[in-house]
Coordinates of C-alpha atoms in Angstrom, one line a residue:
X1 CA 0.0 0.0 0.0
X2 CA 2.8 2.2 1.0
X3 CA 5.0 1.4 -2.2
X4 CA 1.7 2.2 -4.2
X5 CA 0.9 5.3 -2.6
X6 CA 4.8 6.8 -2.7
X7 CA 4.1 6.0 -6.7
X8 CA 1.2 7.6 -7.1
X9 CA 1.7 10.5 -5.3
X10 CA 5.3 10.9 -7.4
X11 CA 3.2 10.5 -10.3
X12 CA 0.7 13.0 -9.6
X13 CA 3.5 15.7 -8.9
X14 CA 4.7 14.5 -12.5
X15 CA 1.2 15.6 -14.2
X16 CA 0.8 18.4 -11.9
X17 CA 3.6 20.1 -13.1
X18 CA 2.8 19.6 -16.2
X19 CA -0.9 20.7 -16.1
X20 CA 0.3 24.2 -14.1
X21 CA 2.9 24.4 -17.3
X22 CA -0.1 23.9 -19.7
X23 CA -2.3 26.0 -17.9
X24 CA 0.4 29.5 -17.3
X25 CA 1.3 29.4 -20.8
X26 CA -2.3 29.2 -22.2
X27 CA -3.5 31.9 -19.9
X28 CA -0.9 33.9 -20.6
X29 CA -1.8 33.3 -24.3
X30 CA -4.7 34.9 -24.4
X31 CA -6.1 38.1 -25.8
X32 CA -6.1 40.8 -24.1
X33 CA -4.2 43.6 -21.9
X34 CA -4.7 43.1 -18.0
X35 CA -3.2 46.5 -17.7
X36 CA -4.9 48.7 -19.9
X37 CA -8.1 47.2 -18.6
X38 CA -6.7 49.1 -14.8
X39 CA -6.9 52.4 -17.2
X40 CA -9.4 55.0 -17.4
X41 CA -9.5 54.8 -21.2
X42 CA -9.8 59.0 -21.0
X43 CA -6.5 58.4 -19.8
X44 CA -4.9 56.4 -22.1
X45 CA -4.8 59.8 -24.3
X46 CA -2.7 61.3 -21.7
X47 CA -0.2 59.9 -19.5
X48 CA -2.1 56.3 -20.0
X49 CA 0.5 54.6 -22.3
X50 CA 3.6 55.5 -19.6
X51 CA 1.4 54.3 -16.2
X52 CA 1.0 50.8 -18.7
X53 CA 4.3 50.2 -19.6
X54 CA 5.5 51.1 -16.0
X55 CA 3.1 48.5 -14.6
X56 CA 4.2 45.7 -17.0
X57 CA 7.6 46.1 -16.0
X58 CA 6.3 46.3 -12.3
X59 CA 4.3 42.9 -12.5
X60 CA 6.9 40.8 -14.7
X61 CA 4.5 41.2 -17.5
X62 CA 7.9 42.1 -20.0
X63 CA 9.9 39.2 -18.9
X64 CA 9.7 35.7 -21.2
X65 CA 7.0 33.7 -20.7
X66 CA 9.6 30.7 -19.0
X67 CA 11.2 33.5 -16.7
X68 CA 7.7 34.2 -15.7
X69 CA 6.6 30.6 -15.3
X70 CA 9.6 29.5 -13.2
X71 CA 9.5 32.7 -10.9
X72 CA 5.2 32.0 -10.2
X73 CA 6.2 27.8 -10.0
X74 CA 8.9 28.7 -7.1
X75 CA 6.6 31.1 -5.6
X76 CA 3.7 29.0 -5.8
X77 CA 5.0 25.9 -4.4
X78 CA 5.5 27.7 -1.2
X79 CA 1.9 28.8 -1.2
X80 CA 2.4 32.0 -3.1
X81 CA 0.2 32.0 -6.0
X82 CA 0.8 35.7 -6.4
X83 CA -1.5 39.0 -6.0
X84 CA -4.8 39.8 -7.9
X85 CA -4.7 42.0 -10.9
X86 CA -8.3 43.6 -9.7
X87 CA -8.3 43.5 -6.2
X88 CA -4.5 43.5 -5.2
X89 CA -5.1 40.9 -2.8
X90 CA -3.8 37.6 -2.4
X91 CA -5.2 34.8 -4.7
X92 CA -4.9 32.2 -2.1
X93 CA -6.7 34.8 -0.1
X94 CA -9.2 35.1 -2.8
X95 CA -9.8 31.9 -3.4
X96 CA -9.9 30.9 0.3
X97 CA -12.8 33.2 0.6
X98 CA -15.3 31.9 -2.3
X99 CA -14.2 28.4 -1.5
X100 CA -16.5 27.8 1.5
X101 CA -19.7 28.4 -0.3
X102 CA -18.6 26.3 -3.1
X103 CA -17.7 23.9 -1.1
X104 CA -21.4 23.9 0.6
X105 CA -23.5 23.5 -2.5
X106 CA -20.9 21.1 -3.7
X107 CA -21.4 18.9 -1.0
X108 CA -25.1 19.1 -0.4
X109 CA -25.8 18.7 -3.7
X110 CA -24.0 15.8 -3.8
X111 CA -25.8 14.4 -0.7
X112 CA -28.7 14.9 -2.3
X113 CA -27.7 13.3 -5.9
X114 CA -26.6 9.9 -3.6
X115 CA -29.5 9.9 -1.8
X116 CA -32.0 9.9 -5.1
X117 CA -29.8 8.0 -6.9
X118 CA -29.6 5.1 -4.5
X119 CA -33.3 5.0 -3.9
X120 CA -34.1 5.5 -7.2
X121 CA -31.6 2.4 -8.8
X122 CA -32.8 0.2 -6.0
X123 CA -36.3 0.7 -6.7
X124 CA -35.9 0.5 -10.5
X125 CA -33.3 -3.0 -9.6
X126 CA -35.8 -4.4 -7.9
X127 CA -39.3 -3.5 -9.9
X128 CA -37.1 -4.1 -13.6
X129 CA -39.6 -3.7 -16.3
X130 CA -42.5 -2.3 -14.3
X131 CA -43.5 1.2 -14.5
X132 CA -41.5 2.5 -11.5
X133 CA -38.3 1.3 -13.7
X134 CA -39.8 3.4 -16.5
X135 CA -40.3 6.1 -14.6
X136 CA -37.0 5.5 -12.9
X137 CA -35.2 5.7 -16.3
X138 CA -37.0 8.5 -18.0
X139 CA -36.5 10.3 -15.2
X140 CA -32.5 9.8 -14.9
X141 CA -32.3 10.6 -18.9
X142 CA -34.3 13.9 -18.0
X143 CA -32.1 15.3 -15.3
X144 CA -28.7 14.1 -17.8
X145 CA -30.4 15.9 -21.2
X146 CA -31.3 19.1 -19.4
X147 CA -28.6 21.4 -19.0
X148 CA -28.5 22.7 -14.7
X149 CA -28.5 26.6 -15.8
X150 CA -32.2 25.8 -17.5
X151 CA -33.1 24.2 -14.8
X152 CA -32.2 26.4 -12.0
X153 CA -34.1 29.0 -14.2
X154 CA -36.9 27.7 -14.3
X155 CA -37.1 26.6 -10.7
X156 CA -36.2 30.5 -9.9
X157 CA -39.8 31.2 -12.2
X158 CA -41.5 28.7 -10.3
X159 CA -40.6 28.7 -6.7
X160 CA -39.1 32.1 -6.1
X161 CA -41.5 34.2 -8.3
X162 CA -44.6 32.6 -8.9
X163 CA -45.1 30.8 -5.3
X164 CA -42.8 32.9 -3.5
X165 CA -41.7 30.0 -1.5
X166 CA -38.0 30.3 -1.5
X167 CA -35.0 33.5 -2.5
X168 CA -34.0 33.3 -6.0
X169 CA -30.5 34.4 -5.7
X170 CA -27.2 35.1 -3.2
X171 CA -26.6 33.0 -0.4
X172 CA -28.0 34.8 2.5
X173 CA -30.6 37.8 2.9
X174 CA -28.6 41.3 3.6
X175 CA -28.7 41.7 7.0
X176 CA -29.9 38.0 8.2
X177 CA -26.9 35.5 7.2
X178 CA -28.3 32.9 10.0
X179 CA -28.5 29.2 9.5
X180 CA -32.3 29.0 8.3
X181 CA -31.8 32.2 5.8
X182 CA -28.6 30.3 3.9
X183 CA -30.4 27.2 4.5
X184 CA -33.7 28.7 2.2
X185 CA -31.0 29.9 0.0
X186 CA -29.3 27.0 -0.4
X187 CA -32.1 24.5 -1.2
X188 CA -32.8 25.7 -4.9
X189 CA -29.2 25.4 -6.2
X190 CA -28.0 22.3 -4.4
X191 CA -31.5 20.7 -5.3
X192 CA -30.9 21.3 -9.0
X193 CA -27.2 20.4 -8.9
X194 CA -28.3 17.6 -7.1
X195 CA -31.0 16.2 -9.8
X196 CA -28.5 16.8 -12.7
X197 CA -26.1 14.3 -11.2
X198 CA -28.5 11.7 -9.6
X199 CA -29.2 11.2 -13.1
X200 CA -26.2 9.1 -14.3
X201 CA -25.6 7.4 -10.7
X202 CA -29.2 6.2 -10.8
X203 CA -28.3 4.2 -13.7
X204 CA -25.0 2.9 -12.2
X205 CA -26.9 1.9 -9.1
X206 CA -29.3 0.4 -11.1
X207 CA -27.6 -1.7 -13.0
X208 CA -24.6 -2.7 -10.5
X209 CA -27.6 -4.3 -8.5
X210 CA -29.1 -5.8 -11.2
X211 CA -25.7 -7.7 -11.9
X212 CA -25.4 -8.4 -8.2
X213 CA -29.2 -9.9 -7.7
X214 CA -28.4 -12.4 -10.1
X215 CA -25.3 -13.6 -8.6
X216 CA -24.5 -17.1 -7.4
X217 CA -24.3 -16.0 -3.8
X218 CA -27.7 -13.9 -4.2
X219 CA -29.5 -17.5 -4.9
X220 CA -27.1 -18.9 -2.3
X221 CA -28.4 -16.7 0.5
X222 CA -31.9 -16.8 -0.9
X223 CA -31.8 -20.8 -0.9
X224 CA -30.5 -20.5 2.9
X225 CA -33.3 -18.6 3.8
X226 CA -32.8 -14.9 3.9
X227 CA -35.6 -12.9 3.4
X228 CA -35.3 -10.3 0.4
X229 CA -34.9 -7.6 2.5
X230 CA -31.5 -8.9 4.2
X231 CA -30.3 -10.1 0.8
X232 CA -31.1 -6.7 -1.1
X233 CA -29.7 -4.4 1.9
X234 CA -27.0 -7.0 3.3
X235 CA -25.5 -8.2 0.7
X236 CA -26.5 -7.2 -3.3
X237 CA -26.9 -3.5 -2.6
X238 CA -23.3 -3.1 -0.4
X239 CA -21.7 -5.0 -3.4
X240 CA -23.7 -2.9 -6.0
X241 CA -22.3 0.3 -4.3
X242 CA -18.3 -0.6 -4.5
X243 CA -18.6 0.5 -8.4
X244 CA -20.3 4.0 -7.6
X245 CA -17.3 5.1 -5.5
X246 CA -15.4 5.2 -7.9
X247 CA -17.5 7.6 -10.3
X248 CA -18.4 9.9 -7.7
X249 CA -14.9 10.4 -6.7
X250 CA -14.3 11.1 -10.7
X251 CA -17.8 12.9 -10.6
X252 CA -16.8 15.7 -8.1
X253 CA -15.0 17.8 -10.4
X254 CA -17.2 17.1 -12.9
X255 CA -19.7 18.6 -10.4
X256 CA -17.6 22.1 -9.7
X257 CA -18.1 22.6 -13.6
X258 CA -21.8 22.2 -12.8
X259 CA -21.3 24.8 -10.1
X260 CA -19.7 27.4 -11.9
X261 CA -23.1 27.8 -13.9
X262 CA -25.4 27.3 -11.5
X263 CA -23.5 29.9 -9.3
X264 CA -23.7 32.3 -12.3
X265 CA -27.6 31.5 -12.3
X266 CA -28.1 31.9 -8.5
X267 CA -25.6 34.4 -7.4
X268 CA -23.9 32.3 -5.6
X269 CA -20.6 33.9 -3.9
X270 CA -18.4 30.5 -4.9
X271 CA -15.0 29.9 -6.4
X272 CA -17.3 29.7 -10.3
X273 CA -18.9 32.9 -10.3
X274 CA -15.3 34.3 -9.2
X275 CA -13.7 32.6 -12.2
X276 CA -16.3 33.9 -14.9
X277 CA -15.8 37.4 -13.4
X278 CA -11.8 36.9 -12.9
X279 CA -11.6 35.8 -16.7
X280 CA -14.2 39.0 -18.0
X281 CA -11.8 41.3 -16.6
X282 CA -8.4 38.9 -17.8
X283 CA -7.2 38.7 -13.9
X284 CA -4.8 35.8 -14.7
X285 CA -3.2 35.0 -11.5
X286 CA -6.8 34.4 -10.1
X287 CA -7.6 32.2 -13.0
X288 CA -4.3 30.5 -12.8
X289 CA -5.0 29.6 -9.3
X290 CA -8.8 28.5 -10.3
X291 CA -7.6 26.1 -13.0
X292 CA -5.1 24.6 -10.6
X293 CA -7.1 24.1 -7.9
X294 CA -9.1 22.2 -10.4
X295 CA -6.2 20.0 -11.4
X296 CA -5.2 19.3 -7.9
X297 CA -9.1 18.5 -7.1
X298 CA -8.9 16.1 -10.0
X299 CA -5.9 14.3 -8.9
X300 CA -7.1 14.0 -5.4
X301 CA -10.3 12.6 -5.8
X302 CA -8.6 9.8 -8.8
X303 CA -6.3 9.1 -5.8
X304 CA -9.0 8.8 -3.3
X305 CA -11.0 6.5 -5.7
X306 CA -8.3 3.8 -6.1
X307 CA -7.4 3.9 -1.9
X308 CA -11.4 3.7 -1.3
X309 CA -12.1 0.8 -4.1
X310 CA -9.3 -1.0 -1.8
X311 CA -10.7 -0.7 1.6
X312 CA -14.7 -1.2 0.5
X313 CA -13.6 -4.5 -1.7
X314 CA -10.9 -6.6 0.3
X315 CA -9.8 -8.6 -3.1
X316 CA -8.3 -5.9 -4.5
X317 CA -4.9 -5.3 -3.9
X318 CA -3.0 -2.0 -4.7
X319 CA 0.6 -3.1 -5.5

């Protein structure tokens, strides 16, 4: 396990550097002048052109684009991923900020994606062919054709302005910020993020315990007398499962990309609706340390996936 994990771990730094390689150089690429974008364009007539070439040379902007990437790789593997273009504050410090109410929605709506996906698979699993499975599936195929930002605005039409019954945007009520007001504002977007991801697991879930029902040791425990509720719950549904951990773990930042819209829809104050903001007004460091966080999320959770199928299924063993 050890050896394994020393590997992996060597091998994610491998592709990590790499990806933060791919990433600087592409942002960099891109159109645009962060610097004449800090300008008054009035001023650009007078005085403008000398305050942007002074603050080029004053944020390494002049320099090659290697010289640049090896000074922001040294700084940032110390936890230094440099200083806003907008705000002149900190990225990390940025970031650190949005990342709690990402990290909310993200994990609620992932709660409630498991919960409908499990109870949903079972029931289709175990009523195959009948009209909940129908349902079941039609229903799954739905929530997987619709895009979320749809979604969320038509769930803004129908439950925030036509019944009233919950806020349509932000993620507390100015002035209020307790536990029930971000609670009402956090059931429409982790509901809908929720729904567009217990599509597909529905159908893993599903059919995992299809193959597991019809299993030798299914029929074995079944001929020994186990009534269908221990065999579904004790034994094909636990097995059934194993598989599903690995696509959530693969799912979750699958699920930030699903975030970064529905934030956009919702107003949400996470790390998404700072990146489509951060790359409108060409803030690179900020989006440098959005796409990495990204790749290190990534890694993490393929990581977490292989360690995870391990412990939940005793036969396989990491070497």
């Amino acid at each position: 396990m050890l050896t394994y994990l020393a590997r992996r771990l060597l091998v994610n730094a491998v592709v990590f550097l790499f990806i933060s390689m791919g990433v600087f150089l592409l942002v960099r690429a891109a159109p645009g002048d962060p610097v004449r974008m800090m300008v008054n364009p009035e001023q650009l007539q007078a005085g403008g052109p000398e305050f942007v070439a002074l603050k080029r040379a004053e944020l390494g902007l002049d320099d090659p684009v290697l010289v640049r990437y090896g000074i922001w790789l040294r700084d940032a593997l110390s936890g230094d991923l440099g200083y806003s273009f907008v705000s002149q504050r900190p990225v990390a410090e940025v970031l650190g900020e949005r990342m709690g109410p990402t990290v909310l929605l993200m994990s609620t709506a992932l709660l409630v994606g498991l919960v409908l996906a499990v109870a949903a698979g079972t029931l289709a699993a175990v009523r195959r062919n009948s009209a909940v499975d129908y349902a079941a599936t039609m229903a799954s195929l739905g929530t997987v054709s619709v895009p979320s930002f749809f979604l969320g605005i038509a769930a803004i039409y129908v439950f925030s302005l036509r019944l009233g019954w919950l806020p349509s945007a932000g993620m507390s009520t100015p002035g209020d910020g307790g536990g029930p007001d971000v609670l009402a504002h956090l059931v429409l977007p982790a509901a809908i993020l929720g729904l567009s991801i217990a599509g597909p697991f529905t159908r893993y879930v599903r059919a995992g315990l299809l193959a597991e029902l019809g299993s030798d040791y299914v029929r074995t425990a079944e001929a020994k007398g186990a009534g269908p509720g221990r065999v579904l719950f004790r034994h094909a549904l636990r097995n059934a499962l194993i598989p599903l951990i690995t696509v959530v773990m693969i799912y979750i930042p699958q699920l930030l990309a699903g975030a970064v819209a529905l934030e956009q829809v919702f107003a949400w104050p996470g790390m998404g609706q700072l990146a489509v903001s951060s790359i409108g007004q060409l803030d690179y460091p900020v989006v440098i340390g959005f796409a990495l966080f990204i790749a290190v999320l990534v890694l993490v959770c393929n990581l977490a996936a292989d360690l995870l199928y391990a412990v939940a299924d005793p036969r396989i063993s990491l070497t």
